[in-house]
Amino acid sequence: MSGLSLAAHLAVADHRHPVVVVDDGSTPLETRTWASWSSRPGLLDAAASRWFDKIRVHVNGRTTVLRLGSYRYRVVRGEDLAAVVRRYTDPLRHFTCQDGHVDGIADGGVIVDGQFLRARWVFDSVIGADMQPPADAQLAFRGWRVSSERAVFDAEIPTLFDFRTPQRKGASFVYVLPEDAHHALVEHTSFVAPGTPQDEAAQREALAEYLTEVAGADDYEIEREEHAVLPLCAAPASRRHGHVLTIGALGGLLKASTGFAYQRVQRDSAAIAESLQRHGHPFDLPVAPARFRLFDGVLLDVVTREPAQLERAFGALFRYRTAEPALRFLDEATSVPQEWQLFAGMPAATYLAAARHRLVR
Ligand SMILES: Cc1cc2nc3c(=O)[nH]c(=O)nc-3n(C[C@H](O)[C@H](O)[C@H](O)COP(=O)(O)OP(=O)(O)OC[C@H]3O[C@@H](n4cnc5c(N)ncnc54)[C@H](O)[C@@H]3O)c2cc1C
């Protein structure tokens, strides 16, 4: 996702040097879908197959439908992203896609299928730096693409989080991304401490229970299953090594408190292209204020110790008439007074103690 996104942004920035995108196909694009929210038009918007202007949340015993204000929630499928990127990156503009396995990266080039490919800049989303900061938590999720005999899904409103699922195995919620009334991606998501083994049986049981008890889908078929354990890290990744810049999840673009990366990668890709154009190098990248990393780390510390706190925190952040204040905060675009307002309703002593502990450590 980050390699394709960067290629498109380089193309529109009129980058005149040859660009090679290397992928070994180990994660087929047809299996990938990214959802994200955004309040501004983006270069790759044409890749979105669905747009939503409302979300549903179920928290603290209540279901609420929230408008998104100036935001839109959208879904991008892997093959649609590749098709839109291809429009910008034809070979006439010096872009090539190469099927190949990256064995290693060195300053000055990449080893692809045993051959050295010389490159002035390398953007690495597959190998990563030798030293990465330790994970603060992990996001364990398992999703089913289901087909239900009865029309049980609301085709117009995705469910961002629904806490009607057991909390025994970590701070957990279910996420529902509908395609139509009969089809949806239903995902069980848990924030757990680093190194916690994935309990596949419990995840499947929770999904089945949600589908029958909450969604009301007694007769359904599982068409596809996806699962992952994403390491969540509040500390900044070490991104620059000589002429190599890590991008995507390895570049620390996963937001530690949500596990979302798509929109952050789009912003990062635009900034890399702009830096190359302006300075002749890709390293002049904006850095968000450090307090957002502290907030992410503190939330992870609190919810991995006390799972019930996740529902309280999400309930506080999404308590307004629209989801816009919460989404703006998660986008790291709020001011300090706005953040204090958002935090009211969270147990101050718990969070302040966790913040103090983290700062001292
Ligand atoms: C199942 C899943 C669902 C997710 N859903 C969302 C979502 O809805 N919204 C969101 O914002 N974030 C989501 N994320 C988080 C994040 O956005 C994705 O992980 C995203 O794809 C990260 O982009 P990337 O470029 O770092 O890695 P990837 O998109 O995984 O790209 C890495 C590419 O490298 C290739 N590759 C791997 N090893 C090699 C090698 N040695 N040589 C050559 N090629 C190689 C793979 O084939 C792959 O195409 C999700 C993550 C997962 C795992």
CSV table of C-alpha atoms and ligand atoms in Angstrom, one decimal:
chain,number,residue,atom,x,y,z
A,1,MET,CA,0.0,0.0,0.0
A,2,SER,CA,2.8,2.5,0.9
A,3,GLY,CA,4.9,1.6,-2.1
A,4,LEU,CA,2.0,2.1,-4.6
A,5,SER,CA,0.9,5.3,-2.8
A,6,LEU,CA,4.4,6.8,-2.9
A,7,ALA,CA,4.8,5.9,-6.6
A,8,ALA,CA,1.7,7.9,-7.5
A,9,HIS,CA,2.7,10.9,-5.4
A,10,LEU,CA,6.2,10.9,-7.0
A,11,ALA,CA,4.6,10.8,-10.4
A,12,VAL,CA,2.4,13.8,-9.9
A,13,ALA,CA,5.3,15.7,-8.3
A,14,ASP,CA,7.0,15.3,-11.7
A,15,HIS,CA,9.8,13.2,-10.3
A,16,ARG,CA,12.0,12.7,-13.4
A,17,HIS,CA,14.2,9.8,-12.3
A,18,PRO,CA,13.3,6.2,-13.0
A,19,VAL,CA,11.2,4.6,-10.2
A,20,VAL,CA,11.0,0.8,-9.8
A,21,VAL,CA,8.3,-0.7,-7.5
A,22,VAL,CA,9.3,-4.2,-6.4
A,23,ASP,CA,6.8,-6.7,-4.9
A,24,ASP,CA,7.0,-10.5,-4.6
A,25,GLY,CA,3.3,-10.9,-4.5
A,26,SER,CA,3.4,-12.6,-1.1
A,27,THR,CA,0.4,-10.5,0.0
A,28,PRO,CA,-1.9,-10.6,-3.0
A,29,LEU,CA,-3.5,-7.2,-3.7
A,30,GLU,CA,-6.9,-8.8,-4.3
A,31,THR,CA,-7.0,-9.8,-0.6
A,32,ARG,CA,-6.5,-6.3,0.7
A,33,THR,CA,-9.0,-3.6,1.7
A,34,TRP,CA,-8.3,-0.5,3.6
A,35,ALA,CA,-10.9,1.7,5.3
A,36,SER,CA,-10.0,5.2,6.5
A,37,TRP,CA,-11.4,8.6,7.2
A,38,SER,CA,-10.4,11.9,5.7
A,39,SER,CA,-11.6,15.5,5.6
A,40,ARG,CA,-9.8,16.6,2.4
A,41,PRO,CA,-9.7,15.4,-1.2
A,42,GLY,CA,-6.7,13.1,-1.9
A,43,LEU,CA,-4.8,12.1,-5.0
A,44,LEU,CA,-6.0,8.5,-4.9
A,45,ASP,CA,-9.7,9.2,-4.0
A,46,ALA,CA,-10.8,7.6,-7.3
A,47,ALA,CA,-9.6,4.2,-5.8
A,48,ALA,CA,-12.4,4.3,-3.2
A,49,SER,CA,-15.2,1.9,-3.9
A,50,ARG,CA,-17.5,3.2,-1.1
A,51,TRP,CA,-17.9,6.5,0.8
A,52,PHE,CA,-19.9,6.9,4.0
A,53,ASP,CA,-21.0,10.1,5.8
A,54,LYS,CA,-22.2,8.4,9.0
A,55,ILE,CA,-20.9,5.7,11.4
A,56,ARG,CA,-22.5,3.7,14.1
A,57,VAL,CA,-21.0,3.1,17.5
A,58,HIS,CA,-22.2,1.0,20.3
A,59,VAL,CA,-20.6,1.9,23.6
A,60,ASN,CA,-21.7,2.0,27.3
A,61,GLY,CA,-24.9,0.1,26.5
A,62,ARG,CA,-26.1,2.5,23.8
A,63,THR,CA,-26.1,2.5,20.0
A,64,THR,CA,-25.6,5.9,18.3
A,65,VAL,CA,-25.4,6.9,14.7
A,66,LEU,CA,-22.9,9.8,14.3
A,67,ARG,CA,-22.5,12.1,11.3
A,68,LEU,CA,-18.9,12.6,10.3
A,69,GLY,CA,-19.0,16.4,9.9
A,70,SER,CA,-16.4,17.4,7.4
A,71,TYR,CA,-15.0,13.9,7.3
A,72,ARG,CA,-15.9,11.0,5.0
A,73,TYR,CA,-15.2,7.3,5.7
A,74,ARG,CA,-14.1,5.4,2.6
A,75,VAL,CA,-13.1,1.9,1.5
A,76,VAL,CA,-10.2,1.2,-0.9
A,77,ARG,CA,-9.7,-2.3,-2.4
A,78,GLY,CA,-6.2,-3.4,-3.3
A,79,GLU,CA,-6.9,-3.9,-7.0
A,80,ASP,CA,-8.6,-0.5,-7.3
A,81,LEU,CA,-5.6,1.2,-5.6
A,82,ALA,CA,-3.3,-0.5,-8.1
A,83,ALA,CA,-5.5,0.5,-11.1
A,84,VAL,CA,-5.6,4.2,-10.1
A,85,VAL,CA,-1.8,4.3,-9.3
A,86,ARG,CA,-1.2,2.8,-12.8
A,87,ARG,CA,-3.0,5.8,-14.4
A,88,TYR,CA,-0.2,8.1,-13.0
A,89,THR,CA,2.8,5.8,-13.3
A,90,ASP,CA,3.1,4.6,-16.9
A,91,PRO,CA,6.5,3.5,-18.2
A,92,LEU,CA,6.7,6.7,-20.3
A,93,ARG,CA,7.0,8.5,-17.1
A,94,HIS,CA,9.9,6.2,-16.0
A,95,PHE,CA,7.9,3.9,-13.8
A,96,THR,CA,8.3,0.2,-13.7
A,97,CYS,CA,6.7,-2.5,-11.6
A,98,GLN,CA,8.9,-5.5,-11.0
A,99,ASP,CA,7.9,-8.9,-9.7
A,100,GLY,CA,10.7,-9.8,-7.4
A,101,HIS,CA,11.7,-10.8,-3.9
A,102,VAL,CA,13.8,-8.2,-1.9
A,103,ASP,CA,16.5,-10.2,-0.2
A,104,GLY,CA,18.2,-7.2,1.4
A,105,ILE,CA,18.7,-3.5,1.3
A,106,ALA,CA,22.1,-1.7,1.3
A,107,ASP,CA,22.9,2.0,1.1
A,108,GLY,CA,23.1,2.5,-2.7
A,109,GLY,CA,20.7,-0.2,-3.8
A,110,VAL,CA,18.5,-3.3,-3.2
A,111,ILE,CA,19.1,-7.0,-3.7
A,112,VAL,CA,16.2,-8.4,-5.7
A,113,ASP,CA,16.2,-12.1,-6.4
A,114,GLY,CA,20.0,-12.2,-5.8
A,115,GLN,CA,20.7,-9.3,-8.2
A,116,PHE,CA,21.9,-5.9,-7.0
A,117,LEU,CA,19.7,-3.1,-8.2
A,118,ARG,CA,21.4,0.3,-7.9
A,119,ALA,CA,19.2,3.1,-6.6
A,120,ARG,CA,19.9,6.6,-5.4
A,121,TRP,CA,17.0,6.4,-2.9
A,122,VAL,CA,15.4,3.3,-1.4
A,123,PHE,CA,11.9,3.4,0.2
A,124,ASP,CA,11.6,0.3,2.3
A,125,SER,CA,8.3,-1.2,3.4
A,126,VAL,CA,9.5,-4.9,3.7
A,127,ILE,CA,12.9,-5.2,5.6
A,128,GLY,CA,13.0,-2.4,8.1
A,129,ALA,CA,15.7,-1.0,10.4
A,130,ASP,CA,17.7,-3.4,12.6
A,131,MET,CA,16.6,-1.6,15.7
A,132,GLN,CA,13.0,-0.8,16.2
A,133,PRO,CA,11.4,0.5,19.4
A,134,PRO,CA,9.7,-2.3,21.4
A,135,ALA,CA,5.9,-2.7,20.9
A,136,ASP,CA,3.7,-1.2,23.6
A,137,ALA,CA,0.8,-3.5,22.7
A,138,GLN,CA,-0.5,-5.5,19.9
A,139,LEU,CA,-3.7,-5.3,17.9
A,140,ALA,CA,-5.0,-8.8,17.3
A,141,PHE,CA,-7.8,-9.1,14.8
A,142,ARG,CA,-9.8,-11.7,12.9
A,143,GLY,CA,-12.3,-10.8,10.3
A,144,TRP,CA,-14.9,-12.7,8.3
A,145,ARG,CA,-16.4,-11.6,5.1
A,146,VAL,CA,-19.8,-13.1,5.5
A,147,SER,CA,-22.8,-13.6,3.3
A,148,SER,CA,-26.1,-13.7,5.3
A,149,GLU,CA,-29.3,-15.2,4.1
A,150,ARG,CA,-31.4,-12.5,5.8
A,151,ALA,CA,-30.8,-8.8,5.1
A,152,VAL,CA,-29.2,-8.0,8.5
A,153,PHE,CA,-26.5,-5.4,7.6
A,154,ASP,CA,-27.1,-1.6,7.3
A,155,ALA,CA,-25.6,-1.0,3.8
A,156,GLU,CA,-25.2,2.7,4.4
A,157,ILE,CA,-23.6,2.8,7.9
A,158,PRO,CA,-20.4,1.0,9.0
A,159,THR,CA,-20.0,0.2,12.7
A,160,LEU,CA,-16.7,1.6,13.8
A,161,PHE,CA,-16.9,-0.2,17.2
A,162,ASP,CA,-19.4,-2.3,19.1
A,163,PHE,CA,-18.4,-3.4,22.5
A,164,ARG,CA,-21.1,-6.1,22.7
A,165,THR,CA,-18.4,-8.8,22.8
A,166,PRO,CA,-16.6,-10.6,25.7
A,167,GLN,CA,-13.8,-8.6,27.2
A,168,ARG,CA,-12.1,-11.6,28.9
A,169,LYS,CA,-9.2,-11.8,26.4
A,170,GLY,CA,-8.3,-8.1,26.2
A,171,ALA,CA,-10.0,-4.8,25.4
A,172,SER,CA,-12.2,-5.9,22.5
A,173,PHE,CA,-14.8,-4.7,20.1
A,174,VAL,CA,-16.4,-5.7,16.8
A,175,TYR,CA,-16.2,-3.6,13.6
A,176,VAL,CA,-18.6,-4.0,10.7
A,177,LEU,CA,-17.9,-2.8,7.2
A,178,PRO,CA,-21.0,-3.5,5.1
A,179,GLU,CA,-21.1,-4.1,1.3
A,180,ASP,CA,-24.8,-4.4,1.1
A,181,ALA,CA,-27.6,-5.7,3.3
A,182,HIS,CA,-26.4,-9.3,2.9
A,183,HIS,CA,-22.6,-9.0,2.9
A,184,ALA,CA,-20.1,-7.4,5.3
A,185,LEU,CA,-16.7,-7.7,6.7
A,186,VAL,CA,-17.2,-8.4,10.4
A,187,GLU,CA,-14.0,-8.0,12.4
A,188,HIS,CA,-13.2,-8.9,16.0
A,189,THR,CA,-10.4,-6.6,17.4
A,190,SER,CA,-8.5,-6.7,20.6
A,191,PHE,CA,-5.8,-4.6,22.2
A,192,VAL,CA,-3.6,-6.9,24.2
A,193,ALA,CA,-0.1,-6.8,25.9
A,194,PRO,CA,2.9,-7.5,23.6
A,195,GLY,CA,3.6,-11.2,23.2
A,196,THR,CA,0.1,-12.3,24.1
A,197,PRO,CA,-0.6,-15.5,22.0
A,198,GLN,CA,-3.6,-15.2,19.6
A,199,ASP,CA,-6.5,-17.2,20.8
A,200,GLU,CA,-8.0,-18.2,17.5
A,201,ALA,CA,-10.9,-20.2,19.0
A,202,ALA,CA,-12.0,-17.4,21.2
A,203,GLN,CA,-11.9,-14.9,18.3
A,204,ARG,CA,-14.0,-17.2,16.1
A,205,GLU,CA,-16.4,-17.8,19.0
A,206,ALA,CA,-16.8,-14.1,19.6
A,207,LEU,CA,-17.5,-13.5,15.9
A,208,ALA,CA,-20.1,-16.2,15.7
A,209,GLU,CA,-21.7,-15.0,18.9
A,210,TYR,CA,-21.8,-11.4,17.5
A,211,LEU,CA,-23.3,-12.5,14.2
A,212,THR,CA,-26.1,-14.5,15.7
A,213,GLU,CA,-26.8,-12.6,19.0
A,214,VAL,CA,-26.2,-9.0,18.0
A,215,ALA,CA,-26.5,-8.8,14.2
A,216,GLY,CA,-29.3,-11.4,14.0
A,217,ALA,CA,-27.7,-13.4,11.2
A,218,ASP,CA,-28.7,-16.9,12.1
A,219,ASP,CA,-27.9,-18.3,8.6
A,220,TYR,CA,-24.7,-17.1,7.2
A,221,GLU,CA,-21.7,-18.3,5.3
A,222,ILE,CA,-18.0,-17.3,5.9
A,223,GLU,CA,-16.6,-16.4,2.4
A,224,ARG,CA,-13.2,-15.3,3.5
A,225,GLU,CA,-11.2,-14.9,6.7
A,226,GLU,CA,-8.4,-12.5,7.5
A,227,HIS,CA,-6.4,-12.1,10.6
A,228,ALA,CA,-3.3,-10.3,11.8
A,229,VAL,CA,-1.4,-9.3,14.9
A,230,LEU,CA,-0.1,-5.8,14.4
A,231,PRO,CA,2.6,-4.5,16.8
A,232,LEU,CA,1.6,-1.1,18.1
A,233,CYS,CA,4.4,1.2,19.0
A,234,ALA,CA,4.0,4.7,20.4
A,235,ALA,CA,7.7,5.6,20.1
A,236,PRO,CA,8.9,7.0,16.7
A,237,ALA,CA,10.3,4.4,14.3
A,238,SER,CA,13.9,5.0,13.2
A,239,ARG,CA,13.2,5.7,9.5
A,240,ARG,CA,16.4,7.1,7.9
A,241,HIS,CA,19.5,5.0,7.2
A,242,GLY,CA,21.8,6.6,4.7
A,243,HIS,CA,19.8,6.8,1.5
A,244,VAL,CA,17.1,4.4,2.8
A,245,LEU,CA,13.8,5.6,4.2
A,246,THR,CA,11.4,3.2,5.7
A,247,ILE,CA,7.7,3.7,4.7
A,248,GLY,CA,4.4,2.2,5.6
A,249,ALA,CA,3.9,0.1,8.7
A,250,LEU,CA,7.6,-0.4,9.1
A,251,GLY,CA,8.1,3.4,9.0
A,252,GLY,CA,5.9,3.8,12.1
A,253,LEU,CA,2.9,5.0,10.1
A,254,LEU,CA,0.4,2.7,12.0
A,255,LYS,CA,-1.3,4.9,14.5
A,256,ALA,CA,-0.6,3.1,17.8
A,257,SER,CA,-4.0,3.7,19.4
A,258,THR,CA,-6.0,2.6,16.3
A,259,GLY,CA,-4.0,0.4,14.0
A,260,PHE,CA,-5.1,2.5,11.0
A,261,ALA,CA,-2.4,3.6,8.6
A,262,TYR,CA,-3.9,4.3,5.2
A,263,GLN,CA,-4.6,8.0,5.5
A,264,ARG,CA,-1.3,8.6,7.3
A,265,VAL,CA,0.6,6.9,4.5
A,266,GLN,CA,-1.1,9.1,1.9
A,267,ARG,CA,0.0,12.2,3.9
A,268,ASP,CA,3.5,10.8,4.3
A,269,SER,CA,3.8,9.9,0.5
A,270,ALA,CA,2.8,13.5,-0.4
A,271,ALA,CA,5.4,14.9,2.0
A,272,ILE,CA,8.2,12.6,0.7
A,273,ALA,CA,7.4,13.6,-2.9
A,274,GLU,CA,7.4,17.3,-1.9
A,275,SER,CA,10.7,17.0,0.0
A,276,LEU,CA,12.4,15.4,-3.0
A,277,GLN,CA,11.1,18.1,-5.3
A,278,ARG,CA,12.1,20.9,-3.0
A,279,HIS,CA,15.4,19.7,-1.5
A,280,GLY,CA,16.5,16.9,-3.7
A,281,HIS,CA,16.2,14.4,-0.8
A,282,PRO,CA,13.2,12.7,0.8
A,283,PHE,CA,13.8,13.4,4.5
A,284,ASP,CA,12.2,16.8,5.2
A,285,LEU,CA,9.0,15.3,6.7
A,286,PRO,CA,6.6,16.9,9.2
A,287,VAL,CA,6.6,15.5,12.7
A,288,ALA,CA,3.4,15.6,14.8
A,289,PRO,CA,3.7,17.1,18.3
A,290,ALA,CA,5.2,14.6,20.7
A,291,ARG,CA,2.2,14.7,23.0
A,292,PHE,CA,0.2,12.6,20.6
A,293,ARG,CA,2.7,9.7,21.0
A,294,LEU,CA,2.4,10.1,24.8
A,295,PHE,CA,-1.5,9.9,24.5
A,296,ASP,CA,-1.2,6.7,22.4
A,297,GLY,CA,1.3,5.1,24.7
A,298,VAL,CA,-0.7,6.0,27.8
A,299,LEU,CA,-4.0,4.6,26.3
A,300,LEU,CA,-2.2,1.4,25.4
A,301,ASP,CA,-0.7,1.1,28.9
A,302,VAL,CA,-4.1,1.6,30.5
A,303,VAL,CA,-6.2,-0.7,28.3
A,304,THR,CA,-3.7,-3.6,28.3
A,305,ARG,CA,-3.8,-3.5,32.1
A,306,GLU,CA,-7.5,-2.7,32.5
A,307,PRO,CA,-9.4,-3.8,29.4
A,308,ALA,CA,-12.7,-2.2,30.5
A,309,GLN,CA,-11.1,1.3,30.1
A,310,LEU,CA,-11.1,1.1,26.3
A,311,GLU,CA,-14.9,1.3,26.2
A,312,ARG,CA,-14.8,4.2,28.6
A,313,ALA,CA,-12.2,6.0,26.5
A,314,PHE,CA,-14.0,5.5,23.2
A,315,GLY,CA,-17.3,6.5,24.9
A,316,ALA,CA,-15.7,9.8,26.0
A,317,LEU,CA,-14.1,10.6,22.7
A,318,PHE,CA,-17.3,9.8,20.7
A,319,ARG,CA,-19.8,11.5,23.0
A,320,TYR,CA,-20.5,14.5,20.7
A,321,ARG,CA,-23.3,14.9,18.2
A,322,THR,CA,-20.7,14.2,15.4
A,323,ALA,CA,-17.7,12.0,15.2
A,324,GLU,CA,-15.6,14.9,13.9
A,325,PRO,CA,-13.9,15.9,17.3
A,326,ALA,CA,-12.8,12.3,17.9
A,327,LEU,CA,-11.6,11.8,14.3
A,328,ARG,CA,-9.7,15.1,14.4
A,329,PHE,CA,-8.0,14.1,17.6
A,330,LEU,CA,-7.1,10.7,16.1
A,331,ASP,CA,-5.7,12.6,13.1
A,332,GLU,CA,-3.5,14.5,15.6
A,333,ALA,CA,-5.0,17.8,14.4
A,334,THR,CA,-6.5,19.1,17.6
A,335,SER,CA,-5.3,21.9,19.9
A,336,VAL,CA,-4.5,21.4,23.6
A,337,PRO,CA,-7.8,23.0,24.9
A,338,GLN,CA,-9.8,20.7,22.5
A,339,GLU,CA,-7.9,17.7,23.9
A,340,TRP,CA,-8.7,18.7,27.5
A,341,GLN,CA,-12.4,18.9,26.5
A,342,LEU,CA,-12.2,15.4,24.9
A,343,PHE,CA,-10.5,13.9,27.9
A,344,ALA,CA,-13.2,15.1,30.3
A,345,GLY,CA,-15.2,11.9,31.1
A,346,MET,CA,-12.1,9.7,31.3
A,347,PRO,CA,-10.8,8.7,34.8
A,348,ALA,CA,-8.2,11.4,35.3
A,349,ALA,CA,-6.3,9.7,38.1
A,350,THR,CA,-5.8,6.5,36.0
A,351,TYR,CA,-4.5,8.3,33.0
A,352,LEU,CA,-2.3,10.8,34.9
A,353,ALA,CA,-0.7,7.9,36.8
A,354,ALA,CA,0.0,6.1,33.6
A,355,ALA,CA,1.4,9.3,32.0
A,356,ARG,CA,3.7,9.9,35.0
A,357,HIS,CA,4.9,6.4,34.9
A,358,ARG,CA,5.7,6.6,31.2
A,359,LEU,CA,7.4,9.9,31.4
A,360,VAL,CA,9.6,8.8,34.3
A,361,ARG,CA,10.4,5.5,32.4
B,1,LIG,C1,-5.5,-7.6,7.4
B,1,LIG,C2,-5.2,-6.1,7.7
B,1,LIG,C3,-6.2,-5.2,7.5
B,1,LIG,C4,-5.9,-3.8,7.7
B,1,LIG,N1,-6.9,-2.9,7.5
B,1,LIG,C5,-6.6,-1.6,7.6
B,1,LIG,C6,-7.6,-0.6,7.3
B,1,LIG,O1,-8.8,-1.0,7.0
B,1,LIG,N2,-7.3,0.7,7.4
B,1,LIG,C7,-6.0,1.1,7.7
B,1,LIG,O2,-5.8,2.3,7.7
B,1,LIG,N3,-5.1,0.2,8.0
B,1,LIG,C8,-5.3,-1.1,7.9
B,1,LIG,N4,-4.3,-2.0,8.2
B,1,LIG,C9,-3.0,-1.5,8.6
B,1,LIG,C10,-2.1,-1.0,7.5
B,1,LIG,O3,-2.8,0.0,6.8
B,1,LIG,C11,-1.8,-2.2,6.5
B,1,LIG,O4,-1.0,-3.1,7.1
B,1,LIG,C12,-1.0,-1.6,5.2
B,1,LIG,O5,-1.2,-2.5,4.2
B,1,LIG,C13,0.4,-1.3,5.5
B,1,LIG,O6,1.1,-0.9,4.3
B,1,LIG,P1,2.5,-1.3,4.0
B,1,LIG,O7,2.9,-0.7,2.7
B,1,LIG,O8,3.4,-1.0,5.1
B,1,LIG,O9,2.5,-2.9,3.8
B,1,LIG,P2,1.7,-3.8,2.8
B,1,LIG,O10,0.6,-3.1,2.3
B,1,LIG,O11,1.5,-5.1,3.5
B,1,LIG,O12,2.8,-4.0,1.6
B,1,LIG,C14,3.9,-4.8,1.7
B,1,LIG,C15,4.1,-5.4,0.3
B,1,LIG,O13,5.4,-6.0,0.3
B,1,LIG,C16,5.3,-7.3,-0.3
B,1,LIG,N5,6.5,-8.0,0.2
B,1,LIG,C17,6.6,-8.5,1.4
B,1,LIG,N6,7.9,-9.0,1.6
B,1,LIG,C18,8.5,-8.8,0.4
B,1,LIG,C19,9.9,-9.0,0.0
B,1,LIG,N7,10.8,-9.6,0.8
B,1,LIG,N8,10.2,-8.7,-1.2
B,1,LIG,C20,9.3,-8.1,-2.1
B,1,LIG,N9,8.0,-7.8,-1.7
B,1,LIG,C21,7.7,-8.2,-0.5
B,1,LIG,C22,4.0,-7.8,-0.1
B,1,LIG,O14,3.5,-8.7,-1.1
B,1,LIG,C23,3.1,-6.5,0.0
B,1,LIG,O15,2.5,-6.2,-1.2
B,1,LIG,C24,-4.6,-3.4,8.0
B,1,LIG,C25,-3.6,-4.4,8.2
B,1,LIG,C26,-3.9,-5.7,8.0
B,1,LIG,C27,-2.8,-6.7,8.2
